[in-house]
Amino acid sequence: MLIDRRTVILGSLGLLGAGMVGFHPARAMARPGPTGPVANIRDFGAMGDGKTIDTPAVQRAIDYAAARGGGTVYFPAGIYACYTIRLRSRITLWLDQGATILAADPVGATGYDLAEPNPWDKYQDFGHSHWKNSLIWGENLNDISIEGQGLIWGKGLGRGDGKDDWLKDPNGPGTGNKAIALKNCRGVLLRDFKMLEGGWFALLATGVDNLTIDNVLCDTNRDGFDIDCCRNVRVTNCTVNSPYDDAICPKSSYALGEPRITENVTISNCLVAGNYKIGTVLGGTWERMPADFAPLIHGRIKFGTETNGGFRNITITNCLFDDSRGLAFQTVDGGMVEDITVNNITMRGTINAPIFMRLGRRMRGPEGRSIGTMKRILIQNVTSSNANPLPSVIAGLAGHPIEDLKISDCYLHHVGGAPAAWTDLNPAENELGYPEAPMFGDLPATGFYVRHARNVEISNVEVAVAKPDPRAAIWLDDVAGADLFRLRVPAGSAGLVTRKVTNLSSLANRFMADGRLPGPLNRSF
C-alpha cells in the first residue's frame, strides 16, 4: 500500500491501528509523501517473522509501485525471509532501522531464480557470468536504490565453492550465491545499510554506469563489492571485512560479451579488512581470526583479476587497510591500466606485498587479443606497518614493461628476518601464472622488487624492517630509466641491486653517490 511519510514513521513505531495491516489497493495511491509514494510491504502481506517466505509480498509492493511510475518500497522493522527479489526501474528499497532482508535457505530446488545462460561464461568464473541466482537482482534498469539503516543478511546464500561450512551445493537449482546483482543498469545508489554473509559476492555490479556506494558496512564470507565493466563509480565511507576474498574489487571481465573498460572510478574514505571473524565487525567486537588463518587473509582493494577491458581514470584516496593483503593493480587478459592516482593510504599487518602491480599474459578471453598495458600510475603518501617479508612487487613482461610509475612519500615497514639465501634468488617469470604477489615465490628485496619497467621514479621513501634482513631494499631488473631520490633503507643491507638497468639517476641517497649512470648496470649499491 502506498502511504505518506507520516504514516511510514508512525507505522515503524507501532502506532498505527490494525486496520492498516492488509493489502488495500484501493487506498494505495491516496496520500503520496513529499518525496514520492511509499509502499509498505506489510500492507502487501509481508509477515516479517523470519520464517514466512515474504518474497511474494515484497514483489507485489515493487511491481505495484513500478506500475505507477516508481516509488519507495518500505521495509519496517522485522525479519523478512526471502528468495529472489526482482528490482524494477525507479524503485527504492528502504530498509528501516531493525529491518532485515534474510536470504532464506533453499529447500530442494525451491529457492532462488535459476542462473541464466551466458555464451561467454568460459572467460570468467561462474559467479561473474550470472546475475539472476541472487537474493536481489536487476537488469537493464535505471534509477534504483537501496537505502536505510537495515540489514541484508545472506544467510542462505552459497559462496559458490562449498567451502567454510557455508552452503555445500554451490550452483544447484534453487541456490543463490550473491546478495545483490545488477547488470546493465544506470543510476544506482546503495547507501547506509549493512550486509552480512553476502555469498560469492555481496555486490556484483556488471555494466553499471553512474553507481554510488556510500556508508555501507559489509561483513562478508567472500567478495565484498565487485565492480565489473562499470563507469562513473563512487565508493565512499564504506567498511568491508572479507577475510576469505577481496573487499573492494573492480574488474573488467568478458561477461557482457565485449571487453568493456571500468573507468572513472573513485574509492575514498573506506576501510578494508581481512582478518576479523565474520559478524564481529558488524557487531562491533572486531574479533580477529585465529593465528593459523594468517596465510588465507584477503580483504584489500584489488583491480583484477578479470581484465579484458582494463581500468582507466581511477583515484583511490584516504583509505585504510587493516590486516589484509595490499593494494593490487593487474592486467593479464589484454586490458589496459592507465591514469591511476593513489594517495593517503594507511596499512597495517599487510599480507603479501603492500603494493602489487602485474602485467601478465594469462589471456583468458577470445583469441586474438594483444597483451595489455600498464602506465601513468602515481602512488603517494602510503604508510604500511608490520607487513610480512614479501616486498612490494612491480612486474611486467619482457618487451611489455610497466611504464611511467611514480611512488613517493611512503614509509614501508616489514617484519624482516629473511634468511641470507634469499639474497641470491632469481625468480622465474611465471608469465601465465595467476596474478598474486607470491606468484614468484620468495624474493631478494625487502622494499621493492621491480622487473620489466620503464620510467620509474621512487622518491622520499623509507623501507624499514623490525628484524635485520640481508636483502636489498630495492631490486631493479630490466628497468629503463629509474630516478631514485632521498631513499632511506635498513642499516646493514644493500640499498639497491640492479640487473640490466639503464639510465639510473640517484640524488640524496645515502647508499650511493649522486649522479646519472647510463648503464647497463648489473651491480649492488
Short mmCIF file of C-alpha atoms in Angstrom, two decimals:
data_model
loop_
_atom_site.label_atom_id
_atom_site.label_comp_id
_atom_site.label_asym_id
_atom_site.label_seq_id
_atom_site.Cartn_x
_atom_site.Cartn_y
_atom_site.Cartn_z
CA MET A 1 0.00 0.00 0.00
CA LEU A 2 1.32 3.46 -0.84
CA ILE A 3 1.22 5.82 2.12
CA ASP A 4 2.70 9.14 3.12
CA ARG A 5 5.85 9.69 5.16
CA ARG A 6 3.96 10.42 8.40
CA THR A 7 2.19 7.09 8.11
CA VAL A 8 5.52 5.35 7.49
CA ILE A 9 7.07 6.86 10.62
CA LEU A 10 4.07 6.09 12.81
CA GLY A 11 3.90 2.57 11.42
CA SER A 12 7.56 1.94 12.16
CA LEU A 13 6.88 2.95 15.78
CA GLY A 14 3.91 0.60 16.01
CA LEU A 15 1.47 3.47 16.49
CA LEU A 16 -0.95 2.69 13.67
CA GLY A 17 -4.11 0.70 14.09
CA ALA A 18 -4.51 -2.85 12.93
CA GLY A 19 -6.66 -1.66 10.06
CA MET A 20 -3.54 -0.55 8.19
CA VAL A 21 -2.03 -4.05 8.01
CA GLY A 22 -3.67 -5.66 4.97
CA PHE A 23 -3.19 -5.20 1.23
CA HIS A 24 -5.56 -2.36 0.24
CA PRO A 25 -5.00 -1.42 -3.43
CA ALA A 26 -7.95 0.99 -3.39
CA ARG A 27 -6.10 3.22 -0.92
CA ALA A 28 -2.66 2.59 -2.44
CA MET A 29 -2.15 6.00 -4.07
CA ALA A 30 -4.21 8.04 -1.65
CA ARG A 31 -1.54 10.04 0.18
CA PRO A 32 1.79 10.24 -1.66
CA GLY A 33 4.62 11.55 0.53
CA PRO A 34 6.68 14.63 -0.22
CA THR A 35 9.38 12.53 -1.89
CA GLY A 36 7.01 10.27 -3.79
CA PRO A 37 4.72 7.38 -2.97
CA VAL A 38 5.73 4.81 -0.35
CA ALA A 39 4.67 1.15 -0.38
CA ASN A 40 4.85 -0.61 2.98
CA ILE A 41 5.50 -4.30 2.32
CA ARG A 42 3.39 -5.31 5.33
CA ASP A 43 0.39 -3.81 3.59
CA PHE A 44 1.06 -6.23 0.75
CA GLY A 45 1.10 -9.25 3.04
CA ALA A 46 4.66 -9.48 4.39
CA MET A 47 4.84 -11.05 7.85
CA GLY A 48 8.39 -10.18 8.90
CA ASP A 49 8.60 -13.13 11.30
CA GLY A 50 11.80 -14.61 9.87
CA LYS A 51 10.02 -17.83 8.90
CA THR A 52 7.36 -16.99 6.35
CA ILE A 53 8.75 -16.53 2.83
CA ASP A 54 7.88 -12.88 2.21
CA THR A 55 9.12 -12.70 -1.38
CA PRO A 56 5.61 -12.64 -2.94
CA ALA A 57 4.56 -9.71 -0.75
CA VAL A 58 7.77 -7.80 -1.43
CA GLN A 59 7.42 -8.39 -5.15
CA ARG A 60 3.81 -7.23 -5.14
CA ALA A 61 4.88 -3.97 -3.50
CA ILE A 62 7.70 -3.44 -6.01
CA ASP A 63 5.55 -4.22 -9.02
CA TYR A 64 2.67 -2.11 -7.75
CA ALA A 65 4.87 0.94 -7.21
CA ALA A 66 6.67 0.42 -10.53
CA ALA A 67 3.38 0.26 -12.41
CA ARG A 68 2.62 3.73 -11.08
CA GLY A 69 5.89 5.29 -12.21
CA GLY A 70 8.08 4.24 -9.30
CA GLY A 71 8.40 4.97 -5.61
CA THR A 72 9.77 3.73 -2.31
CA VAL A 73 9.18 0.19 -1.09
CA TYR A 74 9.38 0.37 2.68
CA PHE A 75 10.62 -2.40 4.98
CA PRO A 76 9.64 -1.63 8.59
CA ALA A 77 11.34 -3.41 11.49
CA GLY A 78 11.13 -7.17 11.13
CA ILE A 79 12.95 -10.11 9.58
CA TYR A 80 11.75 -10.77 6.04
CA ALA A 81 12.81 -14.21 4.82
CA CYS A 82 13.06 -14.06 1.04
CA TYR A 83 14.19 -15.79 -2.08
CA THR A 84 14.89 -13.76 -5.22
CA ILE A 85 13.62 -10.17 -5.24
CA ARG A 86 13.43 -8.67 -8.73
CA LEU A 87 14.06 -4.94 -8.86
CA ARG A 88 12.28 -2.58 -11.23
CA SER A 89 13.25 0.86 -12.56
CA ARG A 90 12.65 3.95 -10.42
CA ILE A 91 12.30 1.91 -7.23
CA THR A 92 13.94 2.49 -3.85
CA LEU A 93 14.10 -0.27 -1.28
CA TRP A 94 14.12 1.48 2.09
CA LEU A 95 15.28 -0.70 5.00
CA ASP A 96 14.30 0.92 8.25
CA GLN A 97 16.23 0.51 11.47
CA GLY A 98 15.56 -3.03 12.67
CA ALA A 99 14.54 -4.33 9.24
CA THR A 100 16.38 -7.37 7.84
CA ILE A 101 16.07 -8.94 4.42
CA LEU A 102 17.08 -12.52 5.18
CA ALA A 103 18.23 -14.83 2.39
CA ALA A 104 16.23 -17.96 3.21
CA ASP A 105 17.66 -21.45 2.94
CA PRO A 106 16.63 -23.14 -0.31
CA VAL A 107 14.50 -26.26 0.09
CA GLY A 108 15.48 -28.74 -2.58
CA ALA A 109 15.08 -26.97 -5.91
CA THR A 110 12.77 -24.38 -4.34
CA GLY A 111 14.60 -21.14 -3.78
CA TYR A 112 16.33 -18.57 -5.92
CA ASP A 113 15.96 -17.81 -9.61
CA LEU A 114 17.99 -20.04 -11.88
CA ALA A 115 21.26 -18.78 -13.31
CA GLU A 116 20.61 -17.55 -16.83
CA PRO A 117 22.63 -18.85 -19.82
CA ASN A 118 25.68 -16.82 -20.80
CA PRO A 119 27.52 -17.71 -24.05
CA TRP A 120 30.70 -16.07 -22.70
CA ASP A 121 30.82 -17.81 -19.34
CA LYS A 122 34.03 -19.69 -20.18
CA TYR A 123 36.00 -16.46 -19.95
CA GLN A 124 35.32 -15.78 -16.25
CA ASP A 125 34.25 -17.66 -13.15
CA PHE A 126 30.65 -18.90 -12.85
CA GLY A 127 29.74 -16.22 -10.34
CA HIS A 128 30.76 -13.42 -12.69
CA SER A 129 28.72 -14.86 -15.55
CA HIS A 130 25.26 -14.91 -13.94
CA TRP A 131 23.09 -12.48 -12.02
CA LYS A 132 19.60 -13.93 -11.57
CA ASN A 133 20.60 -16.55 -8.99
CA SER A 134 20.75 -13.85 -6.33
CA LEU A 135 18.79 -12.51 -3.39
CA ILE A 136 18.21 -9.16 -5.13
CA TRP A 137 18.82 -8.64 -8.83
CA GLY A 138 18.06 -6.21 -11.61
CA GLU A 139 18.86 -5.98 -15.31
CA ASN A 140 18.51 -3.10 -17.78
CA LEU A 141 17.10 -0.82 -15.09
CA ASN A 142 17.52 2.84 -14.32
CA ASP A 143 17.21 4.98 -11.21
CA ILE A 144 17.20 2.35 -8.48
CA SER A 145 18.45 2.47 -4.91
CA ILE A 146 18.70 0.53 -1.69
CA GLU A 147 18.90 2.72 1.39
CA GLY A 148 18.24 2.87 5.12
CA GLN A 149 19.69 1.59 8.38
CA GLY A 150 18.58 -2.02 7.97
CA LEU A 151 20.45 -5.23 7.16
CA ILE A 152 20.75 -7.58 4.19
CA TRP A 153 21.74 -10.98 5.60
CA GLY A 154 22.73 -13.59 3.03
CA LYS A 155 22.43 -16.48 5.47
CA GLY A 156 21.03 -18.91 2.87
CA LEU A 157 23.42 -17.93 0.07
CA GLY A 158 26.29 -20.12 -1.10
CA ARG A 159 29.87 -19.00 -1.57
CA GLY A 160 30.00 -20.73 -4.93
CA ASP A 161 32.65 -23.19 -3.79
CA GLY A 162 31.09 -25.09 -0.90
CA LYS A 163 33.89 -24.11 1.49
CA ASP A 164 33.92 -23.00 5.10
CA ASP A 165 30.65 -24.63 6.16
CA TRP A 166 28.50 -22.37 4.03
CA LEU A 167 26.04 -23.90 1.59
CA LYS A 168 27.61 -27.05 0.18
CA ASP A 169 25.90 -27.16 -3.22
CA PRO A 170 27.50 -24.15 -4.94
CA ASN A 171 25.41 -23.89 -8.09
CA GLY A 172 22.46 -26.31 -7.98
CA PRO A 173 18.82 -25.46 -8.81
CA GLY A 174 17.37 -23.08 -6.25
CA THR A 175 20.77 -21.99 -4.99
CA GLY A 176 21.61 -18.31 -4.74
CA ASN A 177 25.18 -17.06 -4.40
CA LYS A 178 25.01 -13.25 -4.49
CA ALA A 179 23.26 -10.78 -2.22
CA ILE A 180 22.84 -8.02 -4.85
CA ALA A 181 23.48 -8.49 -8.58
CA LEU A 182 22.97 -5.74 -11.15
CA LYS A 183 23.56 -5.95 -14.89
CA ASN A 184 23.45 -3.11 -17.44
CA CYS A 185 21.81 -0.62 -15.09
CA ARG A 186 22.02 3.17 -14.87
CA GLY A 187 21.74 5.47 -11.89
CA VAL A 188 22.23 3.18 -8.89
CA LEU A 189 22.52 4.31 -5.27
CA LEU A 190 23.41 1.96 -2.38
CA ARG A 191 23.62 3.81 0.92
CA ASP A 192 23.70 3.39 4.70
CA PHE A 193 22.55 -0.22 5.06
CA LYS A 194 24.57 -3.17 6.38
CA MET A 195 25.40 -6.54 4.83
CA LEU A 196 26.27 -9.85 6.46
CA GLU A 197 27.37 -13.08 4.73
CA GLY A 198 26.80 -11.93 1.17
CA GLY A 199 27.75 -15.20 -0.55
CA TRP A 200 30.11 -15.27 -3.51
CA PHE A 201 29.57 -11.52 -3.97
CA ALA A 202 27.87 -9.21 -1.53
CA LEU A 203 27.52 -6.98 -4.59
CA LEU A 204 28.14 -7.86 -8.23
CA ALA A 205 27.64 -4.82 -10.46
CA THR A 206 28.33 -5.52 -14.14
CA GLY A 207 27.93 -2.88 -16.83
CA VAL A 208 26.50 -0.42 -14.29
CA ASP A 209 27.04 3.27 -15.00
CA ASN A 210 26.61 6.11 -12.51
CA LEU A 211 26.95 3.89 -9.44
CA THR A 212 27.27 5.30 -5.92
CA ILE A 213 28.02 3.13 -2.87
CA ASP A 214 28.13 5.20 0.30
CA ASN A 215 28.37 4.36 4.01
CA VAL A 216 27.69 0.65 3.54
CA LEU A 217 29.10 -1.73 6.16
CA CYS A 218 29.76 -5.16 4.64
CA ASP A 219 30.89 -8.11 6.79
CA THR A 220 31.01 -10.99 4.38
CA ASN A 221 32.17 -14.52 3.67
CA ARG A 222 33.71 -13.98 0.24
CA ASP A 223 33.97 -10.91 -2.06
CA GLY A 224 32.58 -7.60 -0.90
CA PHE A 225 31.93 -5.23 -3.81
CA ASP A 226 32.81 -6.44 -7.32
CA ILE A 227 32.53 -3.54 -9.76
CA ASP A 228 32.83 -5.04 -13.22
CA CYS A 229 32.76 -3.20 -16.56
CA CYS A 230 31.32 -0.13 -14.83
CA ARG A 231 31.70 3.58 -15.47
CA ASN A 232 31.33 6.64 -13.26
CA VAL A 233 31.54 4.91 -9.89
CA ARG A 234 31.86 6.42 -6.42
CA VAL A 235 32.64 4.20 -3.42
CA THR A 236 32.82 6.29 -0.26
CA ASN A 237 32.78 5.89 3.53
CA CYS A 238 32.41 2.09 3.41
CA THR A 239 33.73 -0.63 5.72
CA VAL A 240 34.28 -4.07 4.20
CA ASN A 241 35.52 -7.09 6.14
CA SER A 242 36.15 -10.01 3.79
CA PRO A 243 38.67 -12.47 5.25
CA TYR A 244 38.05 -15.13 2.59
CA ASP A 245 38.30 -12.95 -0.52
CA ASP A 246 38.69 -9.39 -1.77
CA ALA A 247 36.91 -6.42 -0.21
CA ILE A 248 36.55 -3.79 -2.96
CA CYS A 249 37.37 -5.34 -6.31
CA PRO A 250 36.91 -3.52 -9.61
CA LYS A 251 37.10 -5.92 -12.56
CA SER A 252 36.74 -5.86 -16.31
CA SER A 253 35.54 -9.28 -17.43
CA TYR A 254 34.10 -10.56 -20.71
CA ALA A 255 30.77 -11.37 -19.08
CA LEU A 256 28.91 -8.86 -21.29
CA GLY A 257 30.39 -10.29 -24.49
CA GLU A 258 32.79 -7.41 -25.03
CA PRO A 259 35.97 -6.04 -23.38
CA ARG A 260 34.32 -3.10 -21.58
CA ILE A 261 36.63 -0.81 -19.60
CA THR A 262 35.94 0.01 -15.95
CA GLU A 263 36.64 3.74 -15.77
CA ASN A 264 36.04 6.99 -13.93
CA VAL A 265 36.15 5.34 -10.50
CA THR A 266 36.86 6.95 -7.14
CA ILE A 267 37.28 4.99 -3.91
CA SER A 268 37.64 7.19 -0.86
CA ASN A 269 37.37 7.18 2.93
CA CYS A 270 36.95 3.39 3.11
CA LEU A 271 38.29 0.71 5.47
CA VAL A 272 39.01 -2.79 4.16
CA ALA A 273 39.90 -5.67 6.46
CA GLY A 274 40.73 -9.35 6.02
CA ASN A 275 41.35 -10.86 9.44
CA TYR A 276 38.20 -10.45 11.53
CA LYS A 277 35.64 -13.13 12.25
CA ILE A 278 32.58 -12.64 10.11
CA GLY A 279 29.88 -10.80 12.01
CA THR A 280 32.17 -9.24 14.57
CA VAL A 281 32.79 -6.08 12.59
CA LEU A 282 29.03 -5.68 12.14
CA GLY A 283 28.55 -6.43 15.84
CA GLY A 284 31.32 -4.06 16.90
CA THR A 285 33.52 -6.59 18.75
CA TRP A 286 36.15 -6.87 15.99
CA GLU A 287 37.35 -10.37 16.92
CA ARG A 288 40.41 -11.50 14.98
CA MET A 289 40.65 -14.80 13.17
CA PRO A 290 42.88 -17.45 14.79
CA ALA A 291 46.62 -17.11 14.20
CA ASP A 292 46.75 -20.08 11.80
CA PHE A 293 44.39 -18.23 9.44
CA ALA A 294 47.17 -15.78 8.51
CA PRO A 295 48.12 -17.40 5.16
CA LEU A 296 44.48 -17.14 3.99
CA ILE A 297 43.89 -13.48 4.83
CA HIS A 298 42.37 -11.45 1.99
CA GLY A 299 40.48 -8.17 2.32
CA ARG A 300 42.18 -5.35 0.32
CA ILE A 301 41.36 -3.23 -2.73
CA LYS A 302 42.25 -5.11 -5.92
CA PHE A 303 41.82 -4.22 -9.58
CA GLY A 304 41.51 -7.57 -11.40
CA THR A 305 41.84 -10.47 -11.86
CA GLU A 306 39.40 -10.40 -14.82
CA THR A 307 40.95 -7.78 -17.09
CA ASN A 308 39.68 -8.00 -20.65
CA GLY A 309 38.85 -4.31 -20.89
CA GLY A 310 41.02 -2.89 -18.14
CA PHE A 311 40.88 0.18 -15.90
CA ARG A 312 41.23 3.85 -16.71
CA ASN A 313 40.93 7.12 -14.82
CA ILE A 314 40.97 5.79 -11.25
CA THR A 315 41.51 7.60 -7.94
CA ILE A 316 41.92 5.92 -4.53
CA THR A 317 42.31 8.19 -1.53
CA ASN A 318 42.06 8.26 2.27
CA CYS A 319 41.64 4.50 2.73
CA LEU A 320 42.69 2.11 5.49
CA PHE A 321 43.87 -1.49 5.03
CA ASP A 322 43.63 -3.42 8.31
CA ASP A 323 45.24 -6.88 8.46
CA SER A 324 44.62 -7.53 4.78
CA ARG A 325 46.50 -8.03 1.55
CA GLY A 326 47.81 -4.88 -0.06
CA LEU A 327 46.70 -2.69 -2.93
CA ALA A 328 46.78 -4.52 -6.29
CA PHE A 329 46.56 -3.47 -9.94
CA GLN A 330 46.57 -6.23 -12.54
CA THR A 331 46.09 -6.73 -16.24
CA VAL A 332 46.56 -10.27 -17.50
CA ASP A 333 43.85 -10.65 -20.17
CA GLY A 334 44.75 -7.90 -22.62
CA GLY A 335 43.23 -4.86 -20.93
CA MET A 336 44.80 -1.52 -20.06
CA VAL A 337 45.60 0.01 -16.67
CA GLU A 338 46.29 3.70 -17.05
CA ASP A 339 45.81 7.11 -15.46
CA ILE A 340 45.76 5.97 -11.83
CA THR A 341 46.22 8.12 -8.72
CA VAL A 342 46.57 6.67 -5.22
CA ASN A 343 47.20 8.79 -2.14
CA ASN A 344 46.78 8.88 1.63
CA ILE A 345 46.69 5.14 2.33
CA THR A 346 47.41 3.54 5.70
CA MET A 347 48.05 -0.20 6.03
CA ARG A 348 48.91 -2.42 8.97
CA GLY A 349 49.60 -6.13 9.17
CA THR A 350 49.85 -6.35 5.40
CA ILE A 351 49.98 -9.84 3.93
CA ASN A 352 51.70 -10.39 0.58
CA ALA A 353 53.01 -7.03 -0.62
CA PRO A 354 51.76 -3.56 0.29
CA ILE A 355 51.70 -2.73 -3.43
CA PHE A 356 51.36 -5.31 -6.22
CA MET A 357 51.30 -4.50 -9.93
CA ARG A 358 51.24 -7.20 -12.56
CA LEU A 359 51.18 -7.02 -16.33
CA GLY A 360 50.89 -10.66 -17.44
CA ARG A 361 49.63 -12.77 -20.31
CA ARG A 362 47.07 -15.23 -18.99
CA MET A 363 44.80 -14.04 -21.86
CA ARG A 364 41.56 -15.54 -20.60
CA GLY A 365 39.26 -14.34 -23.36
CA PRO A 366 38.62 -14.64 -27.09
CA GLU A 367 41.70 -15.35 -29.16
CA GLY A 368 43.49 -12.58 -30.98
CA ARG A 369 43.89 -10.08 -28.16
CA SER A 370 47.18 -8.29 -27.61
CA ILE A 371 48.98 -8.24 -24.27
CA GLY A 372 47.74 -5.34 -22.15
CA THR A 373 49.44 -2.16 -20.97
CA MET A 374 50.03 -0.52 -17.61
CA LYS A 375 51.12 3.11 -17.50
CA ARG A 376 50.79 6.52 -15.83
CA ILE A 377 50.40 5.49 -12.20
CA LEU A 378 51.03 7.86 -9.28
CA ILE A 379 51.21 6.49 -5.71
CA GLN A 380 51.98 8.78 -2.79
CA ASN A 381 51.55 9.14 0.97
CA VAL A 382 51.37 5.44 1.84
CA THR A 383 52.32 4.09 5.24
CA SER A 384 52.47 0.35 5.90
CA SER A 385 53.48 -1.32 9.17
CA ASN A 386 54.26 -4.89 10.18
CA ALA A 387 53.95 -6.27 6.66
CA ASN A 388 55.13 -9.83 6.05
CA PRO A 389 58.52 -10.39 4.30
CA LEU A 390 57.17 -10.13 0.76
CA PRO A 391 58.10 -6.70 -0.71
CA SER A 392 56.03 -4.55 -3.00
CA VAL A 393 56.11 -6.12 -6.45
CA ILE A 394 56.03 -4.31 -9.80
CA ALA A 395 56.27 -6.96 -12.51
CA GLY A 396 55.75 -6.55 -16.23
CA LEU A 397 56.82 -8.86 -19.05
CA ALA A 398 59.93 -8.82 -21.21
CA GLY A 399 59.05 -6.47 -24.06
CA HIS A 400 55.93 -5.30 -22.24
CA PRO A 401 57.08 -3.09 -19.36
CA ILE A 402 55.05 -1.28 -16.75
CA GLU A 403 55.57 2.37 -17.65
CA ASP A 404 55.52 5.84 -16.13
CA LEU A 405 55.29 4.89 -12.45
CA LYS A 406 55.89 7.38 -9.64
CA ILE A 407 55.97 6.32 -5.98
CA SER A 408 56.65 8.99 -3.36
CA ASP A 409 56.37 9.91 0.31
CA CYS A 410 55.92 6.38 1.63
CA TYR A 411 57.00 4.53 4.79
CA LEU A 412 57.05 0.77 4.26
CA HIS A 413 57.78 -1.31 7.36
CA HIS A 414 58.20 -5.10 7.14
CA VAL A 415 58.82 -7.77 9.76
CA GLY A 416 62.16 -8.63 8.11
CA GLY A 417 64.23 -11.59 9.22
CA ALA A 418 64.68 -13.24 5.80
CA PRO A 419 67.48 -15.85 5.51
CA ALA A 420 70.69 -14.90 3.73
CA ALA A 421 69.95 -17.39 0.94
CA TRP A 422 67.14 -15.16 -0.31
CA THR A 423 69.62 -12.51 -1.45
CA ASP A 424 70.65 -14.72 -4.37
CA LEU A 425 67.19 -15.72 -5.56
CA ASN A 426 66.42 -15.41 -9.27
CA PRO A 427 62.61 -15.70 -9.52
CA ALA A 428 61.01 -17.40 -12.52
CA GLU A 429 58.99 -15.21 -14.88
CA ASN A 430 55.76 -17.24 -14.41
CA GLU A 431 54.14 -15.36 -17.31
CA LEU A 432 50.95 -17.45 -17.29
CA GLY A 433 50.53 -17.68 -13.53
CA TYR A 434 47.54 -16.45 -11.56
CA PRO A 435 48.41 -12.88 -10.58
CA GLU A 436 49.16 -12.72 -6.88
CA ALA A 437 52.23 -11.25 -5.23
CA PRO A 438 53.52 -14.68 -4.06
CA MET A 439 53.47 -15.97 -7.67
CA PHE A 440 57.25 -15.51 -7.92
CA GLY A 441 58.00 -17.20 -4.60
CA ASP A 442 60.35 -15.63 -2.08
CA LEU A 443 62.07 -12.50 -3.37
CA PRO A 444 65.52 -10.92 -2.93
CA ALA A 445 64.24 -7.50 -1.78
CA THR A 446 62.74 -6.06 1.41
CA GLY A 447 61.00 -2.99 -0.04
CA PHE A 448 60.52 -3.13 -3.84
CA TYR A 449 61.07 -5.82 -6.43
CA VAL A 450 60.75 -4.18 -9.87
CA ARG A 451 61.12 -6.20 -13.08
CA HIS A 452 60.37 -5.17 -16.68
CA ALA A 453 59.56 -1.49 -16.19
CA ARG A 454 60.28 1.84 -17.83
CA ASN A 455 60.40 5.36 -16.44
CA VAL A 456 60.19 4.58 -12.72
CA GLU A 457 60.59 7.25 -10.06
CA ILE A 458 60.84 6.42 -6.35
CA SER A 459 61.29 9.42 -4.06
CA ASN A 460 61.06 10.26 -0.36
CA VAL A 461 60.51 6.62 0.55
CA GLU A 462 61.78 4.76 3.59
CA VAL A 463 62.00 0.97 3.80
CA ALA A 464 62.29 -0.34 7.36
CA VAL A 465 62.44 -3.78 8.99
CA ALA A 466 61.65 -4.98 12.50
CA LYS A 467 64.37 -7.67 12.36
CA PRO A 468 67.65 -7.49 10.46
CA ASP A 469 67.23 -8.53 6.85
CA PRO A 470 70.15 -9.09 4.45
CA ARG A 471 68.20 -8.40 1.27
CA ALA A 472 68.46 -5.21 -0.76
CA ALA A 473 65.81 -2.59 -0.08
CA ILE A 474 65.19 -2.16 -3.81
CA TRP A 475 65.85 -4.65 -6.62
CA LEU A 476 65.61 -3.43 -10.21
CA ASP A 477 65.68 -5.92 -13.08
CA ASP A 478 65.27 -4.88 -16.72
CA VAL A 479 64.35 -1.29 -15.91
CA ALA A 480 64.90 1.50 -18.42
CA GLY A 481 65.02 4.87 -16.71
CA ALA A 482 64.95 4.86 -12.90
CA ASP A 483 65.11 8.01 -10.78
CA LEU A 484 65.82 7.43 -7.07
CA PHE A 485 65.65 10.42 -4.74
CA ARG A 486 66.01 10.64 -0.94
CA LEU A 487 65.53 6.98 -0.13
CA ARG A 488 66.23 5.53 3.31
CA VAL A 489 66.97 1.83 3.67
CA PRO A 490 67.60 -0.55 6.60
CA ALA A 491 71.06 -0.42 8.14
CA GLY A 492 73.27 -3.35 7.28
CA SER A 493 71.62 -4.25 3.99
CA ALA A 494 72.33 -3.30 0.41
CA GLY A 495 70.31 -0.31 -0.66
CA LEU A 496 69.94 -1.27 -4.31
CA VAL A 497 70.64 -4.19 -6.63
CA THR A 498 70.42 -3.67 -10.38
CA ARG A 499 70.22 -6.15 -13.25
CA LYS A 500 70.05 -4.87 -16.83
CA VAL A 501 69.20 -1.34 -15.72
CA THR A 502 69.81 1.66 -17.97
CA ASN A 503 69.68 5.39 -17.24
CA LEU A 504 69.73 5.20 -13.46
CA SER A 505 69.70 8.52 -11.61
CA SER A 506 70.50 8.92 -7.91
CA LEU A 507 70.14 12.01 -5.75
CA ALA A 508 70.44 12.34 -1.96
CA ASN A 509 70.51 8.57 -1.36
CA ARG A 510 72.96 7.66 1.41
CA PHE A 511 73.74 4.24 -0.01
CA MET A 512 75.07 5.55 -3.35
CA ALA A 513 76.65 8.62 -4.84
CA ASP A 514 74.67 11.29 -6.62
CA GLY A 515 74.72 11.18 -10.38
CA ARG A 516 73.41 9.56 -13.51
CA LEU A 517 74.62 6.17 -14.62
CA PRO A 518 73.66 5.43 -18.22
CA GLY A 519 74.22 1.68 -17.80
CA PRO A 520 73.63 -1.08 -18.48
CA LEU A 521 74.13 -1.82 -14.78
CA ASN A 522 74.49 -5.15 -13.02
CA ARG A 523 75.68 -4.40 -9.51
CA SER A 524 74.81 -3.68 -5.89
CA PHE A 525 74.96 -0.30 -4.14
#
